[in-house]
Coordinates of C-alpha atoms in Angstrom, one line a residue:
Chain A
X149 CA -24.8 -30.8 -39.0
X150 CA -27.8 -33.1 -39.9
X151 CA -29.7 -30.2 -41.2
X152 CA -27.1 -29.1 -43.5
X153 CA -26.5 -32.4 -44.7
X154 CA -30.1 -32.9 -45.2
X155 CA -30.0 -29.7 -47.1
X156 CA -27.0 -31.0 -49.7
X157 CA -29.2 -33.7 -50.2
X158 CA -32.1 -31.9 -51.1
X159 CA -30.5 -29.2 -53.0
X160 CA -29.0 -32.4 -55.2
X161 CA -32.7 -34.2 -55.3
X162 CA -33.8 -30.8 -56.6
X163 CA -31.8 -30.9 -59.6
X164 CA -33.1 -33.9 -60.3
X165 CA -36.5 -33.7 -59.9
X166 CA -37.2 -30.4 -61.3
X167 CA -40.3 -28.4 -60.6
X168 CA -43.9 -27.9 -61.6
X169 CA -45.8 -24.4 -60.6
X170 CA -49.1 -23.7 -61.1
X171 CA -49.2 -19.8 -61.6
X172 CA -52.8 -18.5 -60.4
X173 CA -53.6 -14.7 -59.3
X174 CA -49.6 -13.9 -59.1
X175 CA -49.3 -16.4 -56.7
X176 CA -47.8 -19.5 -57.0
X177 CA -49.2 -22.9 -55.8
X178 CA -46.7 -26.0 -55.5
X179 CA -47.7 -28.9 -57.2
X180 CA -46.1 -32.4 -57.2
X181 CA -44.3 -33.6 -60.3
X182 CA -46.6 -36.0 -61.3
X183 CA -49.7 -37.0 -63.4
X184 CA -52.6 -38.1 -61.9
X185 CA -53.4 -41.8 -63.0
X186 CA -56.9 -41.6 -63.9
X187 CA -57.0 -38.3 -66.1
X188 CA -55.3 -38.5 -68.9
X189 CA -53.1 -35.0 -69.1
X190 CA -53.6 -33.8 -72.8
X191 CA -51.4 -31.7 -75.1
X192 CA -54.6 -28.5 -75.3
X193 CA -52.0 -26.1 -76.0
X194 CA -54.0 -24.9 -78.8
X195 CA -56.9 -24.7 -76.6
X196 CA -56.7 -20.8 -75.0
X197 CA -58.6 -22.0 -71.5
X198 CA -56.5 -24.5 -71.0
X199 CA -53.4 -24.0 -69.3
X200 CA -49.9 -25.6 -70.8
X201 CA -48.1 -27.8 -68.3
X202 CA -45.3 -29.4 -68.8
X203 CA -44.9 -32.8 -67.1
X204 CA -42.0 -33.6 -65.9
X205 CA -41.0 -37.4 -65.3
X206 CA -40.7 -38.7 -62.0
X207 CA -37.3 -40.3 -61.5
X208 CA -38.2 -41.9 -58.5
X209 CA -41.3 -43.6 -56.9
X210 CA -44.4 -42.6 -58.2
X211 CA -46.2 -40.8 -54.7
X212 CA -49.6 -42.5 -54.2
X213 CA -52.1 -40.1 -54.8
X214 CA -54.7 -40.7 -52.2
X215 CA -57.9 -38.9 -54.0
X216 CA -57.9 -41.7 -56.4
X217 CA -60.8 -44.0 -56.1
X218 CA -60.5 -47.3 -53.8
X219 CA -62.1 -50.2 -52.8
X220 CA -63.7 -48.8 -49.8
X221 CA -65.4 -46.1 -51.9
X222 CA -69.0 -46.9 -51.1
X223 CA -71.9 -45.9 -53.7
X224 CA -72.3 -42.1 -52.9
X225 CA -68.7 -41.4 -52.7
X226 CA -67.9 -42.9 -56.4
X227 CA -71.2 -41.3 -57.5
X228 CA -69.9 -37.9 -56.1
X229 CA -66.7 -38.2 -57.7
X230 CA -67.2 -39.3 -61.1
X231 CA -69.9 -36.0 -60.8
X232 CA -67.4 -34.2 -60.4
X233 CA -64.7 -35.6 -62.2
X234 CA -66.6 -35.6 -65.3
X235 CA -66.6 -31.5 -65.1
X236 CA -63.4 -31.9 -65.1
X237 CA -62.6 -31.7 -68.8
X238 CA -65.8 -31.3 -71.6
X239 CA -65.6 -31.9 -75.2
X240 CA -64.9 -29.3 -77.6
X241 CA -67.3 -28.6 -81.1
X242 CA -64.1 -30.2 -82.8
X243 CA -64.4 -33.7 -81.0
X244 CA -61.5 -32.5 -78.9
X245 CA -61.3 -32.1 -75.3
X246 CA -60.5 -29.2 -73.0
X247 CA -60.5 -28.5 -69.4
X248 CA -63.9 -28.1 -67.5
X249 CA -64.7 -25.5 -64.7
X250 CA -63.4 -28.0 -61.6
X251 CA -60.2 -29.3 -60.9
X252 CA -59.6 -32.3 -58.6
X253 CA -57.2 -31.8 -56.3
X254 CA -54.1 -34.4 -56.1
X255 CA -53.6 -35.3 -52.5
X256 CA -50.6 -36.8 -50.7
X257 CA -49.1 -38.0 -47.9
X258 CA -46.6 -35.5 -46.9
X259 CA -46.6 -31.8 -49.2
X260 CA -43.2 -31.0 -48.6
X261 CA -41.2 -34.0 -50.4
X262 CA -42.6 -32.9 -53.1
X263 CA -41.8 -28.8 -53.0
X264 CA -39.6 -27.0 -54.3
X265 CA -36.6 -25.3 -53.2
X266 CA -33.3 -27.0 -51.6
X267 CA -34.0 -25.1 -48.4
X268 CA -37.8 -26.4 -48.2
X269 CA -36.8 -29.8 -48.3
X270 CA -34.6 -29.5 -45.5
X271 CA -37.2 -30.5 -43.2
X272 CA -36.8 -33.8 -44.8
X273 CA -35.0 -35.1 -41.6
X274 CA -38.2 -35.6 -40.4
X275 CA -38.7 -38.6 -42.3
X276 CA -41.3 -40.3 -40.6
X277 CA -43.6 -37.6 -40.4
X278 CA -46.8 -37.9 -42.4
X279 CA -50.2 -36.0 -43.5
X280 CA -52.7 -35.9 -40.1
X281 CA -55.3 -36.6 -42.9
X282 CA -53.1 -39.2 -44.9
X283 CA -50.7 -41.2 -42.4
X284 CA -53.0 -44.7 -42.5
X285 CA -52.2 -46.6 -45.2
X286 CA -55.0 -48.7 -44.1
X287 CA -57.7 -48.1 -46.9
X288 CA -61.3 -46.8 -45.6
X289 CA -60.3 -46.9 -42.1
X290 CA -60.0 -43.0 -41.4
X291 CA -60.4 -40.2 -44.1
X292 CA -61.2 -40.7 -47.4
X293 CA -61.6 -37.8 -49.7
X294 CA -61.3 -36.1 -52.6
X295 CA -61.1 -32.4 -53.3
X296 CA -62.0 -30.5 -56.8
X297 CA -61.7 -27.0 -56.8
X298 CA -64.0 -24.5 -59.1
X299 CA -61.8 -21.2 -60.1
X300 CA -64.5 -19.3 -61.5
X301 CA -67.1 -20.0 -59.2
X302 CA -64.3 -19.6 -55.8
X303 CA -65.5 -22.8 -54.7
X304 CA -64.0 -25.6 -53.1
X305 CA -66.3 -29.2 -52.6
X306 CA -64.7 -32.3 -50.4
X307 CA -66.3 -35.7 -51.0
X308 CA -65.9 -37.1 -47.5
X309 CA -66.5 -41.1 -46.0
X310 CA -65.7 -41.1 -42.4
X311 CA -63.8 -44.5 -41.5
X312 CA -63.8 -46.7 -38.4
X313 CA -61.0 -45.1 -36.8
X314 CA -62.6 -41.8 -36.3
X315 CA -65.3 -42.3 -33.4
X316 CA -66.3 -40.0 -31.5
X317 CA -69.7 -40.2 -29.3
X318 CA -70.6 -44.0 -30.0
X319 CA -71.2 -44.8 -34.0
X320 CA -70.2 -41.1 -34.4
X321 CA -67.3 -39.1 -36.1
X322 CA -65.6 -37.1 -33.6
X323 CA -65.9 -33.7 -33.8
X324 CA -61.9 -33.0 -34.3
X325 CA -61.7 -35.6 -37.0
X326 CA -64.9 -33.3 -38.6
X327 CA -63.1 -29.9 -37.5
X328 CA -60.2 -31.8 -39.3
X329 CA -61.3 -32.0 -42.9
X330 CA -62.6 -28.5 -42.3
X331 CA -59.6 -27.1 -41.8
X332 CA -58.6 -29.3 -44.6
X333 CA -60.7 -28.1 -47.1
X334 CA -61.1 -24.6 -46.4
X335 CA -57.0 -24.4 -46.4
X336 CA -56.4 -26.0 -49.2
X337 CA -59.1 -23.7 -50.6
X338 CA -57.5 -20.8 -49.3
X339 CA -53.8 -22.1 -50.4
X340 CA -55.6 -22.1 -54.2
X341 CA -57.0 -18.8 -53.5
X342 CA -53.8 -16.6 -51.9
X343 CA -50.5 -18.7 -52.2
X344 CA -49.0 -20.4 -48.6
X345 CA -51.4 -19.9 -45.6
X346 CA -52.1 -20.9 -42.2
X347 CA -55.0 -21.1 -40.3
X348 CA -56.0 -18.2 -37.7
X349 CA -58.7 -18.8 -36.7
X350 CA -62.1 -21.5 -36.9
X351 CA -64.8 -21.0 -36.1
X352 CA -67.6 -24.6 -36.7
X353 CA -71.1 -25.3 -35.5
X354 CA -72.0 -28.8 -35.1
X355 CA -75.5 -29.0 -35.8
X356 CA -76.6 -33.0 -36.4
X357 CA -73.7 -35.9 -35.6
X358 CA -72.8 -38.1 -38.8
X359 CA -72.7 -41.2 -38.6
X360 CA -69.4 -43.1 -38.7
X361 CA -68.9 -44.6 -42.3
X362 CA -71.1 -42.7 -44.3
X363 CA -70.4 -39.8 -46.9
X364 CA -70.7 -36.5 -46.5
X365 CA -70.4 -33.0 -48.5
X366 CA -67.8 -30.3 -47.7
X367 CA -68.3 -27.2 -49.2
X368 CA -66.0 -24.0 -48.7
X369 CA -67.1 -20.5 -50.4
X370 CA -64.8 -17.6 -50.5
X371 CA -66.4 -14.8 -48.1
X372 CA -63.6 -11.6 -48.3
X373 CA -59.7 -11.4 -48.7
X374 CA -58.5 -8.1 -46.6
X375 CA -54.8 -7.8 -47.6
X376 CA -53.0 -10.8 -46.0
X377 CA -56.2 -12.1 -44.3
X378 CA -58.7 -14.8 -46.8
X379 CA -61.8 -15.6 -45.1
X380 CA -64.1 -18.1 -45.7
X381 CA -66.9 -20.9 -44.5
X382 CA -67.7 -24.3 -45.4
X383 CA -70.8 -26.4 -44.9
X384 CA -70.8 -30.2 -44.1
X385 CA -74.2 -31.9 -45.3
X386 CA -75.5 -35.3 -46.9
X387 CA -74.8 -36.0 -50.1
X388 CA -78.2 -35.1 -51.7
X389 CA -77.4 -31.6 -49.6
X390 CA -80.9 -31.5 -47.8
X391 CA -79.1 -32.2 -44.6
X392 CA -76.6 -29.7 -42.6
X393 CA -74.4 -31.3 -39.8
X394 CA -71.8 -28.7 -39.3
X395 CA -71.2 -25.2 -40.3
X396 CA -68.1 -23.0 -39.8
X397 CA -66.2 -20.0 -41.0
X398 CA -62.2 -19.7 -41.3
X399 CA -59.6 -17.1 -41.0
X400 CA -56.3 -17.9 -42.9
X401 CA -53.3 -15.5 -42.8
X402 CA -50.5 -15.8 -46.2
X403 CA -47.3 -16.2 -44.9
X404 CA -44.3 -16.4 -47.2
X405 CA -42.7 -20.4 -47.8
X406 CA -39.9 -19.2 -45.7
X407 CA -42.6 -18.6 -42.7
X408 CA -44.2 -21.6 -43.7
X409 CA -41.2 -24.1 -43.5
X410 CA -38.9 -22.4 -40.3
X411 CA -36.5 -21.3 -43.2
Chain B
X121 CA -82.0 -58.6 -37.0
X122 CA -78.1 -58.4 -36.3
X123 CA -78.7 -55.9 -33.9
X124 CA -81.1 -57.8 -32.5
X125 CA -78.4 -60.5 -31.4
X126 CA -75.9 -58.0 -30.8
X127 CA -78.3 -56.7 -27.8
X128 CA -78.1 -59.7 -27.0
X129 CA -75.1 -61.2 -26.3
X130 CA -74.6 -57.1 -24.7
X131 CA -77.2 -57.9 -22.1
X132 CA -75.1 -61.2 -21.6
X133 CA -72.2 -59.7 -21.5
X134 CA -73.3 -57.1 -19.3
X135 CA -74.5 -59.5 -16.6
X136 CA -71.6 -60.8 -16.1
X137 CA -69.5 -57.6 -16.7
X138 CA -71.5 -55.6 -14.1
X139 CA -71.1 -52.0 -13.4
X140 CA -68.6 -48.8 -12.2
X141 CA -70.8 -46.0 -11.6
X142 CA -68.9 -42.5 -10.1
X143 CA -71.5 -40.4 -8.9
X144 CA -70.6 -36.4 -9.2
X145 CA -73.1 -33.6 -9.1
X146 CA -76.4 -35.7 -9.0
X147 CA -74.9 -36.6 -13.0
X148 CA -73.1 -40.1 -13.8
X149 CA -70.0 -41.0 -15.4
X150 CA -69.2 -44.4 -16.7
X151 CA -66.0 -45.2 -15.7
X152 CA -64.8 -48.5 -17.1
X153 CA -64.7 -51.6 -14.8
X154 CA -60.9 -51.7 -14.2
X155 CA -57.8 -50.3 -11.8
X156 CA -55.3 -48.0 -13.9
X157 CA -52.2 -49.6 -13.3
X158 CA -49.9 -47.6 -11.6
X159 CA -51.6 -45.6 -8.9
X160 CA -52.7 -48.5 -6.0
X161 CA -56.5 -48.7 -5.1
X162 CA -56.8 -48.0 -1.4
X163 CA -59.7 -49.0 1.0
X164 CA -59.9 -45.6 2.3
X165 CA -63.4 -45.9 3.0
X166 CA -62.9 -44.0 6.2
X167 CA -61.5 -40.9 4.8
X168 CA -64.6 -38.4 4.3
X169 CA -62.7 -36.8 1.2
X170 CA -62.1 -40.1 -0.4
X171 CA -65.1 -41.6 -2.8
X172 CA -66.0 -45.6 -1.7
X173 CA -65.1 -47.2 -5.3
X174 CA -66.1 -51.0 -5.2
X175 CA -63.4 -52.3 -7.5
X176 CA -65.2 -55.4 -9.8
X177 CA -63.2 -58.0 -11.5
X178 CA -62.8 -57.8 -15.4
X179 CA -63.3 -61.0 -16.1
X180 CA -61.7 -60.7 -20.0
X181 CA -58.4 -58.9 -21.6
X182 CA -57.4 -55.6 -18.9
X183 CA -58.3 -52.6 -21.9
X184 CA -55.2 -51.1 -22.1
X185 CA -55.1 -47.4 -20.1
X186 CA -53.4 -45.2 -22.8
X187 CA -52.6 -42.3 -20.5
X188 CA -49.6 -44.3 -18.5
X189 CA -46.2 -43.8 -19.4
X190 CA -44.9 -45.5 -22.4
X191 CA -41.3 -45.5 -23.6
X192 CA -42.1 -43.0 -26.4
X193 CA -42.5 -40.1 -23.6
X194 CA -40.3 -37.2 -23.5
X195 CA -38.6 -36.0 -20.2
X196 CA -41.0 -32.6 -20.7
X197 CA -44.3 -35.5 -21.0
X198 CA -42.8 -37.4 -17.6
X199 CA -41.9 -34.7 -15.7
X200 CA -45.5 -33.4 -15.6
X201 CA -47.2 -36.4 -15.5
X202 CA -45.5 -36.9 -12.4
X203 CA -46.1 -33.5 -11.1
X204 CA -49.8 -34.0 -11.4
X205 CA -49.9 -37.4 -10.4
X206 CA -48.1 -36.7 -7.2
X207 CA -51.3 -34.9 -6.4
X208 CA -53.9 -37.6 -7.3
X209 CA -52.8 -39.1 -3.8
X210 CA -51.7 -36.8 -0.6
X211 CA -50.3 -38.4 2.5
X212 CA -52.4 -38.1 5.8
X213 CA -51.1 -36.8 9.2
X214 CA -51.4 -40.5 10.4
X215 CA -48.7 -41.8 7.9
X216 CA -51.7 -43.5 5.7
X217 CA -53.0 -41.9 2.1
X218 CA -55.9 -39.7 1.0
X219 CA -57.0 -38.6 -2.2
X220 CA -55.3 -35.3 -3.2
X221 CA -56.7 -32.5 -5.0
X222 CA -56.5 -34.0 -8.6
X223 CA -57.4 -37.4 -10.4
X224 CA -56.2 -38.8 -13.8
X225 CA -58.9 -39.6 -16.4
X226 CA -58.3 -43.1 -17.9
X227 CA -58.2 -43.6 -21.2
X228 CA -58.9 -46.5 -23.9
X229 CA -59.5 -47.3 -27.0
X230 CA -63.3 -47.2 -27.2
X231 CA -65.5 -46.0 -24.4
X232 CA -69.0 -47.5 -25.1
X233 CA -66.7 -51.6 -25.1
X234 CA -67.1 -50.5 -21.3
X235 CA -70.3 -48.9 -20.8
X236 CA -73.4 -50.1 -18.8
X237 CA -76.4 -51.1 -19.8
X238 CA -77.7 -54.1 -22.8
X239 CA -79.0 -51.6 -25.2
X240 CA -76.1 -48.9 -24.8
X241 CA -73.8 -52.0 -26.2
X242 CA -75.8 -52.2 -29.4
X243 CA -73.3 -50.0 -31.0
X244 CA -70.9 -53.1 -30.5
X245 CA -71.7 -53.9 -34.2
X246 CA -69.1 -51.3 -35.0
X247 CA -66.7 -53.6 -33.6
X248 CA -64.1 -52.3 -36.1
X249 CA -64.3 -48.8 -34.6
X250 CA -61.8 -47.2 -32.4
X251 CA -61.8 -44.1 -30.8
X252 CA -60.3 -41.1 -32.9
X253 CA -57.5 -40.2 -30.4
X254 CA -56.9 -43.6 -29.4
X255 CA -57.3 -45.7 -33.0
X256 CA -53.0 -45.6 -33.6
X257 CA -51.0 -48.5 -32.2
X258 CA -48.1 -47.6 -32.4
X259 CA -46.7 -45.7 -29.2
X260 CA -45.1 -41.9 -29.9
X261 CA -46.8 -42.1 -33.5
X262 CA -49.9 -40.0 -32.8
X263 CA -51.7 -38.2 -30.0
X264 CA -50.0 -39.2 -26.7
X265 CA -51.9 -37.4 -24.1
X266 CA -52.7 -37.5 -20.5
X267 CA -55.7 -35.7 -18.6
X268 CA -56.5 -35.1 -15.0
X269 CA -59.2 -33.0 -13.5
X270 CA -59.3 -31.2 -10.2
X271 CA -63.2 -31.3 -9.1
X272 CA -62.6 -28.3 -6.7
X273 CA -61.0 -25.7 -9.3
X274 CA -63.1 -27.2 -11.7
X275 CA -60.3 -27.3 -14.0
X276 CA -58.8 -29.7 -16.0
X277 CA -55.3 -30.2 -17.9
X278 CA -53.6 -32.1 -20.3
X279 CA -50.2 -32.8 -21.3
X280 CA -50.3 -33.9 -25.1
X281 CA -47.0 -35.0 -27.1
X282 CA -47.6 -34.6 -30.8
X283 CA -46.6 -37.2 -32.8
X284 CA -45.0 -37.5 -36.5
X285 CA -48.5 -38.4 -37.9
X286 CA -50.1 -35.5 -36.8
X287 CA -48.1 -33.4 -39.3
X288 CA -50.0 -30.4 -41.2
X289 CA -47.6 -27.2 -42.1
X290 CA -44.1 -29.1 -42.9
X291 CA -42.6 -29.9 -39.3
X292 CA -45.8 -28.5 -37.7
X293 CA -49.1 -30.1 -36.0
X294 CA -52.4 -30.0 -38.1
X295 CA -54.9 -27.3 -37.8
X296 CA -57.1 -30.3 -37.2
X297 CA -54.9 -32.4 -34.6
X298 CA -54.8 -29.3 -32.2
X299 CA -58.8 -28.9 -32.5
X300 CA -59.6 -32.7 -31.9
X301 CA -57.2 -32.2 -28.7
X302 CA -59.2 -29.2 -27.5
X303 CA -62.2 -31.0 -28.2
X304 CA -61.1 -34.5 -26.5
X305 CA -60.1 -31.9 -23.3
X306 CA -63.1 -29.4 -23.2
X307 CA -65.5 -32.4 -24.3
X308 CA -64.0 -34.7 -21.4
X309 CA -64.4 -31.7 -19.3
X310 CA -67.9 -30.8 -19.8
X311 CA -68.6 -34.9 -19.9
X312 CA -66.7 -34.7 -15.9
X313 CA -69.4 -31.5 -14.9
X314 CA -72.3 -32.4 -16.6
X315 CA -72.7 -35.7 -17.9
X316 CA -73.3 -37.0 -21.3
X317 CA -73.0 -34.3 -23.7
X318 CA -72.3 -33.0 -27.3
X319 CA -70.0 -30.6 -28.9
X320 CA -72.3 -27.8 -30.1
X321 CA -69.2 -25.2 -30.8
X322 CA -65.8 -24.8 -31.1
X323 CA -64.1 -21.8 -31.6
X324 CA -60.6 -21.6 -31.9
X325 CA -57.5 -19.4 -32.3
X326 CA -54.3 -20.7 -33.9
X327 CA -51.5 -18.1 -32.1
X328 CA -48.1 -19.8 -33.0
X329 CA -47.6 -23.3 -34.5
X330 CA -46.7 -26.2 -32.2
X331 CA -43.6 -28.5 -33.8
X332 CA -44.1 -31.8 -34.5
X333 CA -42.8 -34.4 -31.7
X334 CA -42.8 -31.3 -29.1
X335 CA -44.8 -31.6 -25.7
X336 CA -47.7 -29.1 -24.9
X337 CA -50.1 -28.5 -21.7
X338 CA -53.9 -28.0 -22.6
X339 CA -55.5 -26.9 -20.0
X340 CA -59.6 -26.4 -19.3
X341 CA -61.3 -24.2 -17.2
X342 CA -65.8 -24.1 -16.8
X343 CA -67.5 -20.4 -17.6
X344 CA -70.8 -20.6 -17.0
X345 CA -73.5 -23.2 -17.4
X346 CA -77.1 -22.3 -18.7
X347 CA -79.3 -25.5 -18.4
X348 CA -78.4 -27.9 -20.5
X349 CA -75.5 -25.6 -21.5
X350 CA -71.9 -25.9 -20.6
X351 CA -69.5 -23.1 -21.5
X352 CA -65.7 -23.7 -21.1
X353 CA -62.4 -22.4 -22.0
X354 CA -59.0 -23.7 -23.0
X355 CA -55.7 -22.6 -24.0
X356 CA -52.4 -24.5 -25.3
X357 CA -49.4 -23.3 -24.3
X358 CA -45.7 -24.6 -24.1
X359 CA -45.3 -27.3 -20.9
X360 CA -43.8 -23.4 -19.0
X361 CA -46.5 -21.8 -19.7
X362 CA -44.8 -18.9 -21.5
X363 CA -46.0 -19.3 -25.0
X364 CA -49.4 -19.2 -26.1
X365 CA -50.1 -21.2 -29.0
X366 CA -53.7 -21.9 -29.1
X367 CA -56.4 -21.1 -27.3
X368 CA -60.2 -21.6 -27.8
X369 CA -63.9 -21.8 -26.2
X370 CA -66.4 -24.5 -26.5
X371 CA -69.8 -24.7 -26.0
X372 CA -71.3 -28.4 -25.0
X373 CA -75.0 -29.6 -25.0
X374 CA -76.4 -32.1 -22.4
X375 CA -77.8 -35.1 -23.8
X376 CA -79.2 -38.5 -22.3
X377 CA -77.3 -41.6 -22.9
X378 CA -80.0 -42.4 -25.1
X379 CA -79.6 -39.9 -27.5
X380 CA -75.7 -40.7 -27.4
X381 CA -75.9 -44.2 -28.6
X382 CA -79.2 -43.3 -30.9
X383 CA -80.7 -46.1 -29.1

């Protein structure tokens, strides 16, 4: 009874709020309705690498998109991410601009209020449930991240400061909160790569401890895709890259948004 | 020169703090300085199968034992905390009590707070820092969990209620919240048999999701040890047993207390 009004409700938000999908290999990733604050979205339809998407307007609260630069941000982290950002969109011989060869990745606190699909959004009755990676509002004190994402190149890179509230061995992240943004990073990787996935296996060497509060460098590379199975590994090091704390391969299986939501 | 005075006021603190050393296999586990709260301290220092514990006084705040029932518990969470916990203490054929077959592991906030030793409470300059499982306030919201270890079996198991801010899949527990439980289990585990030690692998299998707010049983079991090498197993599975949801090895690396805190 709940459910199904939970579903009337949804199917009714739906109408209103539309829907954005980013097609990619004939598979479609969900993205929220919304523009990220800090890079302006421009009108390149003219430009042929740049794909034309339309924004639609957010009737509601604008979701805080947690990738966005802070306070807490120490020195390598900003440094990271304006290195990144800034290959995010290049000039053009014209003056113009166009998009670059990464993409940051939006990130917020829960995926599904922002999907698609009355039925998806029935899972809206659990209201309090947020993002593991995104439920303390508390800036700095657990992850921080941002994720950009290379197409071309199949690669995937995390800018990662470990707060406070994820010791481990004393002064230490703990090794779930590091097997956390693995999984992280190489799923989201593997969501951009083959659609709506979940993780089958992991598989992580911890090599050197990091030290609580400082930034590190997730990388994830594409290894094989073997019909529903996408395969890949990811390296933690230092920010300069000379030093590797953890290493670790993953095993994600597609599943259809059905399987994904207990539809 | 900050840490300087932080060593300090630790070796102060620690002389008036004193110790709680339980010996186990020629190794040493620090135990924090305090009486859980529900199960009675008995002199049983004429039972042979009973361990002489010289309770001290805390003379500051009683650190508060996250593994005791809270009001957030499910019947599934209580039920087996009470099954286990009936066997932490046997009656005797005199009327009197023994130790049973099975303890409960403790649990706070921050392990080294509690540690022995001036230079070990260095690290107390992180005084911000929490540990990963422990760093939510709020009861129900995150990892509710509750260990105990049977010496004998050399097993160890855990009943772990998932809460909404664990979520990853919509209405499922993260990737990440499952492998920072395994860890936390296997780790404590391997701490139990052999000391201080490290997480060198993990390597885990994701069988069937686990929904969010549902109560699970971890449960640890020793392979082999090789030197300074502990090997161990663990599965998830639902609090019956039936359904297998994850399961995983670990490999864990002795280290002295020295390397732990980098002192």
């Amino acid at each position: 009874m709940i459910r199904s009004r939970a579903q009337q409700i949804a199917r009714g938000l739906c109408q209103i709020m539309g829907r954005e999908l980013l097609k990619g290999n004939n598979k479609t990733i969900i993205r929220p309705p919304t523009q990220t604050r800090q890079t302006p979205q421009h009108p390149w339809s003219s430009s042929s690498s740049v794909r034309t998407i339309s924004m639609l307007h957010w009737p509601f609260t604008q979701p805080r998109d947690f990738s966005l630069p802070n306070t807490s941000w120490d020195s390598d982290m900003r440094q990271l991410y304006e290195h990144y950002n800034s290959m995010c969109e290049v000039d053009t011989e014209d003056g113009g601009k166009k998009w670059g060869p990464w993409r940051r990745l939006p990130s917020y606190n829960r995926s599904l209020k922002y999907a698609t699909g009355g039925v998806y959004l029935s899972k809206i009755i659990h209201s309090k449930a947020r993002l593991f990676t995104r439920s303390i509002k508390e800036q700095g004190a657990a992850f921080e991240y941002v994720m950009f994402v290379n197409k071309e190149e199949q690669k995937c890179v995390c800018v990662f400061q470990a707060g406070h509230l994820l010791e481990g061995p004393p002064g230490m992240v703990h090794g779930g909160a590091i097997a956390t943004m693995i999984d992280t990073v190489i799923g989201t990787h593997a969501t951009y790569l083959s659609g709506p996935v979940m993780t089958a296996n992991l598989n992580i060497n911890y090599c050197s401890p990091i030290p609580l509060g400082s930034t590190v460098l997730l990388t994830s590379s594409l290894d094989k895709e073997e019909g529903r199975k996408t395969f890949l590994s990811s390296q933690v090091t230092s920010t300069d890259g000379t030093k590797l704390h953890t290493e670790a391969t993953g095993l994600f299986v597609s599943v259809t948004m059905g399987h994904l939501v207990g539809a």
